[in-house]
Short mmCIF file of C-alpha atoms in Angstrom, two decimals:
data_model
loop_
_atom_site.label_atom_id
_atom_site.label_comp_id
_atom_site.label_asym_id
_atom_site.label_seq_id
_atom_site.Cartn_x
_atom_site.Cartn_y
_atom_site.Cartn_z
CA MET A 122 0.01 -0.01 0.04
CA GLY A 123 3.01 2.32 0.42
CA GLY A 124 2.81 3.32 -3.28
CA LEU A 125 -0.83 4.24 -3.22
CA ALA A 126 -2.52 7.46 -2.22
CA GLY A 127 -4.36 7.00 1.02
CA GLU A 128 -7.77 7.70 -0.57
CA ALA A 129 -7.05 4.94 -3.15
CA VAL A 130 -6.73 2.12 -0.78
CA ASP A 131 -9.51 -0.35 -0.99
CA PRO A 132 -9.46 -3.34 1.48
CA VAL A 133 -12.77 -4.84 0.25
CA VAL A 134 -11.93 -7.89 -1.80
CA SER A 135 -15.54 -9.18 -2.14
CA PHE A 136 -18.89 -8.74 -0.46
CA PRO A 137 -21.58 -11.38 -0.23
CA PHE A 138 -24.63 -9.55 -1.21
CA ARG A 139 -25.85 -6.17 -2.47
CA VAL A 140 -28.17 -3.49 -1.13
CA GLY A 141 -30.71 -2.15 -3.59
CA ARG A 142 -31.75 1.48 -3.66
CA THR A 143 -35.39 0.57 -2.88
CA GLU A 144 -34.71 -2.00 -0.17
CA ARG A 145 -35.49 -0.75 3.30
CA VAL A 146 -32.37 -0.34 5.29
CA VAL A 147 -32.41 -0.06 9.10
CA THR A 148 -29.58 1.42 10.90
CA ALA A 149 -28.33 1.36 14.46
CA GLY A 150 -25.22 1.33 16.58
CA SER A 151 -22.63 3.67 17.94
CA CYS A 152 -21.94 7.42 17.00
CA PHE A 153 -20.24 6.33 13.77
CA ALA A 154 -23.34 4.61 12.63
CA GLN A 155 -25.00 8.08 12.29
CA HIS A 156 -22.79 8.83 9.36
CA ILE A 157 -23.81 5.66 7.55
CA ALA A 158 -27.44 6.60 8.04
CA ARG A 159 -26.86 10.03 6.72
CA TYR A 160 -25.10 8.95 3.61
CA LEU A 161 -27.68 6.44 2.71
CA THR A 162 -30.35 9.08 2.72
CA GLU A 163 -28.21 11.62 0.85
CA GLN A 164 -27.46 9.02 -1.81
CA GLY A 165 -31.06 8.20 -2.36
CA PHE A 166 -31.21 4.86 -0.72
CA ASN A 167 -34.21 3.82 1.40
CA HIS A 168 -32.99 4.49 4.88
CA TYR A 169 -36.16 3.38 6.50
CA ILE A 170 -37.45 5.65 9.26
CA ALA A 171 -40.13 3.74 11.19
CA GLU A 172 -40.54 6.39 14.00
CA ARG A 173 -41.60 9.73 12.56
CA PRO A 174 -42.59 12.94 14.40
CA HIS A 175 -46.16 14.25 14.46
CA THR A 176 -47.01 16.30 11.29
CA VAL A 177 -47.41 19.54 13.26
CA LEU A 178 -43.78 19.35 14.44
CA ARG A 179 -41.41 21.72 12.54
CA GLU A 180 -38.52 19.97 10.70
CA GLU A 181 -35.83 21.68 12.80
CA VAL A 182 -37.61 20.68 16.08
CA ALA A 183 -37.95 17.09 14.86
CA ARG A 184 -34.14 17.02 14.14
CA GLU A 185 -33.51 18.43 17.71
CA HIS A 186 -35.64 15.61 19.05
CA ASN A 187 -33.50 13.04 17.05
CA TYR A 188 -36.09 11.96 14.60
CA GLY A 189 -34.45 10.45 11.61
CA MET A 190 -31.08 10.06 13.17
CA PHE A 191 -31.62 6.25 13.17
CA SER A 192 -34.58 4.15 11.97
CA ALA A 193 -36.20 4.54 15.37
CA ARG A 194 -35.52 6.97 18.16
CA TYR A 195 -33.23 4.53 20.16
CA GLY A 196 -30.27 6.87 20.22
CA ASN A 197 -26.77 5.29 20.10
CA ILE A 198 -26.55 1.53 20.86
CA TYR A 199 -22.94 1.08 21.89
CA THR A 200 -22.93 -2.69 22.99
CA ALA A 201 -24.16 -6.00 21.84
CA ARG A 202 -26.11 -6.36 25.06
CA GLN A 203 -27.95 -3.06 24.52
CA LEU A 204 -29.10 -4.39 21.11
CA ARG A 205 -30.26 -7.73 22.61
CA GLN A 206 -32.10 -5.98 25.39
CA LEU A 207 -33.65 -3.50 23.11
CA LEU A 208 -35.27 -6.45 21.17
CA GLN A 209 -36.35 -7.99 24.48
CA ARG A 210 -38.07 -4.78 25.69
CA ALA A 211 -39.73 -4.28 22.30
CA HIS A 212 -41.23 -7.77 22.57
CA GLY A 213 -42.24 -7.19 26.20
CA ARG A 214 -39.98 -9.89 27.47
CA PHE A 215 -37.79 -7.57 29.63
CA VAL A 216 -39.03 -4.59 31.58
CA PRO A 217 -36.18 -2.97 33.42
CA LYS A 218 -36.57 -1.90 37.03
CA GLU A 219 -34.92 1.48 36.17
CA GLU A 220 -37.90 3.34 34.70
CA TYR A 221 -36.49 6.85 34.68
CA TRP A 222 -33.66 9.18 35.72
CA LEU A 223 -34.40 12.72 37.08
CA LYS A 224 -32.47 15.64 35.83
CA GLY A 225 -33.68 18.64 37.82
CA GLU A 226 -37.39 18.36 37.49
CA ARG A 227 -37.31 16.66 34.17
CA TYR A 228 -37.52 12.88 33.43
CA LEU A 229 -35.01 11.09 31.25
CA ASP A 230 -35.30 7.59 29.63
CA PRO A 231 -32.33 5.85 31.08
CA PHE A 232 -31.89 3.83 27.85
CA ARG A 233 -31.78 6.89 25.47
CA PRO A 234 -31.00 9.83 27.94
CA GLN A 235 -30.34 12.39 25.16
CA ILE A 236 -33.23 11.52 22.91
CA ASN A 237 -35.47 14.31 24.05
CA PRO A 238 -33.66 17.59 24.69
CA GLY A 239 -34.20 18.62 28.26
CA GLY A 240 -36.12 15.39 29.04
CA PHE A 241 -39.71 14.81 29.56
CA HIS A 242 -42.21 16.99 31.61
CA SER A 243 -43.69 13.92 33.32
CA LEU A 244 -43.31 10.21 33.94
CA GLU A 245 -46.55 9.63 31.90
CA GLU A 246 -45.18 11.54 29.06
CA LEU A 247 -42.04 9.34 29.04
CA ARG A 248 -44.01 6.25 29.36
CA ARG A 249 -46.17 7.12 26.29
CA ASP A 250 -43.14 7.95 24.25
CA ARG A 251 -41.35 4.73 25.20
CA LYS A 252 -44.43 2.70 24.37
CA GLN A 253 -44.75 4.18 20.85
CA HIS A 254 -40.98 3.81 20.46
CA LEU A 255 -40.82 0.18 21.23
CA GLU A 256 -43.76 -0.43 18.87
CA ARG A 257 -41.89 1.21 16.05
CA VAL A 258 -38.71 -0.69 16.92
CA LEU A 259 -40.55 -3.93 16.14
CA HIS A 260 -42.08 -2.47 12.97
CA ALA A 261 -38.76 -1.36 11.73
CA PHE A 262 -37.14 -4.72 11.99
CA LYS A 263 -40.20 -6.46 10.52
CA ALA A 264 -40.22 -4.17 7.54
CA ALA A 265 -36.44 -4.15 6.84
CA ARG A 266 -34.52 -5.95 4.18
CA VAL A 267 -31.12 -4.99 5.41
CA PHE A 268 -29.86 -4.07 8.93
CA VAL A 269 -26.62 -2.16 9.30
CA PHE A 270 -25.30 -2.39 12.85
CA THR A 271 -22.16 -0.64 14.00
CA LEU A 272 -20.55 -2.17 17.15
CA GLY A 273 -18.92 0.62 19.38
CA LEU A 274 -17.92 -0.47 22.81
CA THR A 275 -17.40 -3.46 25.27
CA GLU A 276 -17.39 -1.40 28.33
CA ALA A 277 -20.73 -0.55 30.00
CA TRP A 278 -22.69 0.11 33.20
CA VAL A 279 -25.35 -2.28 34.35
CA ASP A 280 -28.15 -2.39 36.92
CA ARG A 281 -27.14 -4.92 39.54
CA GLU A 282 -30.78 -5.88 40.23
CA ASP A 283 -31.77 -7.03 36.73
CA GLY A 284 -28.80 -6.65 34.51
CA ALA A 285 -30.13 -3.86 32.49
CA VAL A 286 -27.44 -2.01 30.41
CA PHE A 287 -27.25 1.69 29.99
CA PRO A 288 -25.63 3.75 27.16
CA ILE A 289 -23.89 5.93 29.73
CA CYS A 290 -22.82 5.82 33.33
CA PRO A 291 -25.81 6.67 35.65
CA GLY A 292 -25.33 10.11 37.19
CA VAL A 293 -23.49 11.63 34.26
CA GLU A 294 -26.49 12.86 32.15
CA GLY A 295 -29.11 12.14 34.76
CA GLY A 296 -30.14 10.01 37.88
CA THR A 297 -27.74 9.52 40.83
CA PHE A 298 -24.91 7.07 40.78
CA SER A 299 -24.71 4.34 43.47
CA PRO A 300 -22.03 1.72 43.64
CA ASP A 301 -24.54 -0.53 45.48
CA ARG A 302 -26.92 -0.22 42.56
CA TYR A 303 -24.75 -0.08 39.51
CA ALA A 304 -21.73 -1.99 38.36
CA PHE A 305 -19.07 -1.66 35.66
CA VAL A 306 -18.81 -4.49 33.18
CA ASN A 307 -16.37 -5.08 30.20
CA PHE A 308 -17.89 -7.70 28.01
CA SER A 309 -15.65 -10.58 26.84
CA LEU A 310 -15.51 -11.93 23.29
CA ALA A 311 -17.69 -14.80 24.41
CA GLU A 312 -20.35 -12.53 25.92
CA VAL A 313 -20.42 -10.24 22.80
CA LEU A 314 -20.74 -13.24 20.53
CA LEU A 315 -23.56 -14.71 22.65
CA ASP A 316 -25.42 -11.36 22.74
CA MET A 317 -25.01 -10.88 19.10
CA LYS A 318 -26.10 -14.48 18.23
CA LEU A 319 -29.17 -14.16 20.40
CA ALA A 320 -30.02 -10.74 18.87
CA ILE A 321 -29.65 -12.02 15.37
CA GLN A 322 -31.88 -15.05 16.26
CA ALA A 323 -34.54 -12.73 17.60
CA LEU A 324 -34.25 -10.53 14.41
CA ARG A 325 -34.51 -13.58 12.12
CA ARG A 326 -37.55 -14.63 14.05
CA LEU A 327 -39.22 -11.44 13.08
CA ASN A 328 -37.81 -11.25 9.60
CA PRO A 329 -36.26 -14.48 8.36
CA LYS A 330 -34.93 -12.85 5.15
CA LEU A 331 -33.20 -10.06 6.80
CA LYS A 332 -29.57 -9.36 5.78
CA ILE A 333 -27.16 -7.93 8.23
CA ILE A 334 -24.06 -5.84 7.71
CA LEU A 335 -21.80 -5.50 10.69
CA THR A 336 -19.25 -2.67 11.01
CA VAL A 337 -16.90 -1.65 13.98
CA SER A 338 -16.68 1.94 15.01
CA PRO A 339 -13.23 3.40 14.41
CA VAL A 340 -13.99 6.09 17.19
CA PRO A 341 -11.59 5.60 20.09
CA LEU A 342 -12.98 5.42 23.66
CA ALA A 343 -13.38 8.79 25.32
CA ALA A 344 -12.58 7.31 28.79
CA THR A 345 -12.36 3.90 30.44
CA ALA A 346 -13.50 2.49 33.82
CA GLU A 347 -10.64 0.00 33.80
CA ASP A 348 -7.49 0.73 35.79
CA ARG A 349 -5.40 1.37 32.82
CA HIS A 350 -4.71 3.98 30.05
CA VAL A 351 -7.65 4.67 27.69
CA LEU A 352 -5.36 3.69 24.74
CA VAL A 353 -5.01 0.16 26.04
CA SER A 354 -8.79 -0.07 26.70
CA THR A 355 -9.49 1.10 23.13
CA THR A 356 -7.27 -1.50 21.60
CA LEU A 357 -8.82 -4.41 23.73
CA SER A 358 -12.42 -3.23 23.02
CA LYS A 359 -12.09 -2.76 19.36
CA SER A 360 -10.15 -6.11 19.02
CA VAL A 361 -12.93 -7.95 20.80
CA LEU A 362 -15.64 -6.31 18.64
CA ARG A 363 -13.57 -6.92 15.36
CA VAL A 364 -13.16 -10.71 16.16
CA ALA A 365 -16.71 -10.93 16.97
CA ALA A 366 -17.92 -9.37 13.81
CA ASP A 367 -15.56 -11.67 11.86
CA THR A 368 -16.82 -14.69 13.69
CA LEU A 369 -20.47 -13.88 13.11
CA SER A 370 -19.94 -13.14 9.38
CA ARG A 371 -18.22 -16.56 8.99
CA GLU A 372 -20.69 -18.57 10.89
CA ILE A 373 -24.24 -17.09 10.13
CA ALA A 374 -25.70 -16.89 6.67
CA ASN A 375 -26.41 -13.36 5.13
CA VAL A 376 -24.26 -11.64 7.89
CA ALA A 377 -21.43 -9.70 6.22
CA TYR A 378 -18.67 -7.57 7.70
CA PHE A 379 -17.74 -4.28 6.05
CA PRO A 380 -14.27 -2.79 6.98
CA SER A 381 -14.99 0.85 7.94
CA TYR A 382 -12.80 0.39 10.91
CA GLU A 383 -9.78 -0.62 8.77
CA ILE A 384 -10.49 2.16 6.28
CA ILE A 385 -10.35 4.89 8.93
CA THR A 386 -7.59 3.54 11.12
CA GLY A 387 -5.24 1.88 8.63
CA ASN A 388 -1.59 3.08 8.10
CA HIS A 389 -2.59 4.31 4.64
CA ALA A 390 -4.61 7.17 6.30
CA GLN A 391 -1.65 8.43 8.31
CA GLY A 392 -4.01 9.64 11.00
CA ARG A 393 -5.60 12.28 8.75
CA TYR A 394 -9.15 10.69 9.02
CA PHE A 395 -9.32 11.78 12.66
CA ASP A 396 -10.24 15.32 13.53
CA ARG A 397 -8.32 17.65 15.92
CA ASP A 398 -9.82 16.04 19.03
CA LEU A 399 -8.22 12.72 17.71
CA ARG A 400 -11.56 10.91 18.18
CA SER A 401 -14.06 12.33 15.65
CA VAL A 402 -13.91 10.97 12.09
CA THR A 403 -13.50 13.71 9.46
CA GLU A 404 -15.92 13.99 6.55
CA GLU A 405 -13.11 12.94 4.22
CA GLY A 406 -12.76 9.70 6.09
CA VAL A 407 -16.48 9.06 6.19
CA ARG A 408 -16.56 9.81 2.41
CA HIS A 409 -13.87 7.21 1.81
CA VAL A 410 -15.84 4.64 3.78
CA MET A 411 -19.13 5.29 2.12
CA ARG A 412 -17.56 5.49 -1.43
CA LEU A 413 -16.42 1.92 -0.99
CA PHE A 414 -19.61 0.98 0.62
CA PHE A 415 -21.58 2.05 -2.30
CA GLN A 416 -19.08 0.41 -4.83
CA HIS A 417 -19.00 -3.02 -3.16
CA ALA A 418 -22.25 -3.32 -1.13
CA ALA A 419 -24.74 -1.58 -3.29
CA GLU A 420 -26.38 -2.99 -6.41
CA GLU A 421 -24.41 -2.80 -9.63
CA GLY A 422 -24.85 0.48 -11.21
CA GLU A 423 -25.35 2.48 -8.11
CA ALA A 424 -23.44 5.78 -8.13
CA PRO A 425 -20.43 5.88 -5.71
CA VAL A 426 -19.95 8.89 -3.49
CA PRO A 427 -17.81 11.44 -5.52
CA ALA A 428 -14.62 13.05 -4.19
CA LYS A 429 -15.07 16.57 -2.81
CA ALA A 430 -12.78 19.58 -3.28
CA PRO A 431 -10.77 20.50 -0.20
CA SER A 432 -12.88 23.63 0.56
CA ALA A 433 -16.06 21.64 0.36
CA ARG A 434 -14.48 18.87 2.78
CA LEU A 435 -13.57 21.67 5.33
CA ARG A 436 -17.13 22.96 5.30
CA GLU A 437 -18.49 19.49 5.79
CA GLU A 438 -16.03 18.59 8.54
CA ASP A 439 -17.22 21.81 10.44
CA ALA A 440 -20.85 20.46 10.16
CA ALA A 441 -19.83 16.93 11.08
CA ARG A 442 -18.15 18.13 14.22
CA GLU A 443 -21.33 20.10 15.28
CA VAL A 444 -23.33 16.80 14.75
CA ALA A 445 -20.95 14.55 16.62
CA GLU A 446 -20.80 16.98 19.61
CA VAL A 447 -24.60 16.74 20.01
CA LEU A 448 -25.39 13.06 19.46
CA CYS A 449 -22.71 11.08 21.13
CA ASP A 450 -23.41 10.04 24.71
CA GLU A 451 -19.88 8.69 25.28
CA ALA A 452 -18.46 12.17 24.54
CA LEU A 453 -19.89 13.29 27.93
CA LEU A 454 -17.24 11.15 29.63
CA ASP A 455 -14.36 12.95 27.89
CA PRO A 456 -12.49 14.87 30.63
CA THR A 457 -11.11 17.27 28.04
#
């Protein structure tokens, strides 16, 4: 690769299936998954939005309330256990004991604490919104032809009483932290594989023909609860997720891995696909990923994402930074 320009590197040798422009694509996962969802929409693919705002809600208000960020308003799903439990909750097979967090006088959903700016005015409002949300989650996966899921983290905080997993440590964005109530976990490879296999089984019971594309987020950890440097925790976490994705793609039919992680973090990029904070992925990097995605994973004849002039890239990077700052729960843990 040393003789190639960084943007010319293409690590995709083959891909087992293609995504059609009209096929319903459902997206979920960590912060990086938001870029995939955005590009699918911009390129005219059917990024299926199952949970839509009321027609009286202005477009800018709907965006502020995170409609359209993913196929349903589940926010970022960082771990395999979160995905598994989301499906259990949608089916009514798991009702977590932690029903809400308080932030001042407002109520937050512990499983999507940033989904409603400022929280909910009442517990009843939260309950109504959650009921509708979980109904739309089931609808999304029943209707989908393709599910793109980005694995992000292995570290999480859980409720000691029932094992419910949160997207962020209780007490950071709402609620009150108690070591007697909450525990830190760092899921092993075996645990990630089991959670993903059970989640895929649940998805295939809903939708036997569902095709699944797995990616691993290239975004490093903002912080770690392990007694070690965050660089070490990042390497372990991403390694576990990468091995899990590879194993699942080898063992389960119509499950494929797309190497967005390698495209962003590989030596060919020389670090330039990370922004000044050394975590956020630049628009140039996202464009490289999605150009190859449309080239290899889209139906023949679908137009790849064109290259942009440097000035256009800079404008888009400014916009991307604004989006990342708003929609990434984990960024709240960054001490800088």
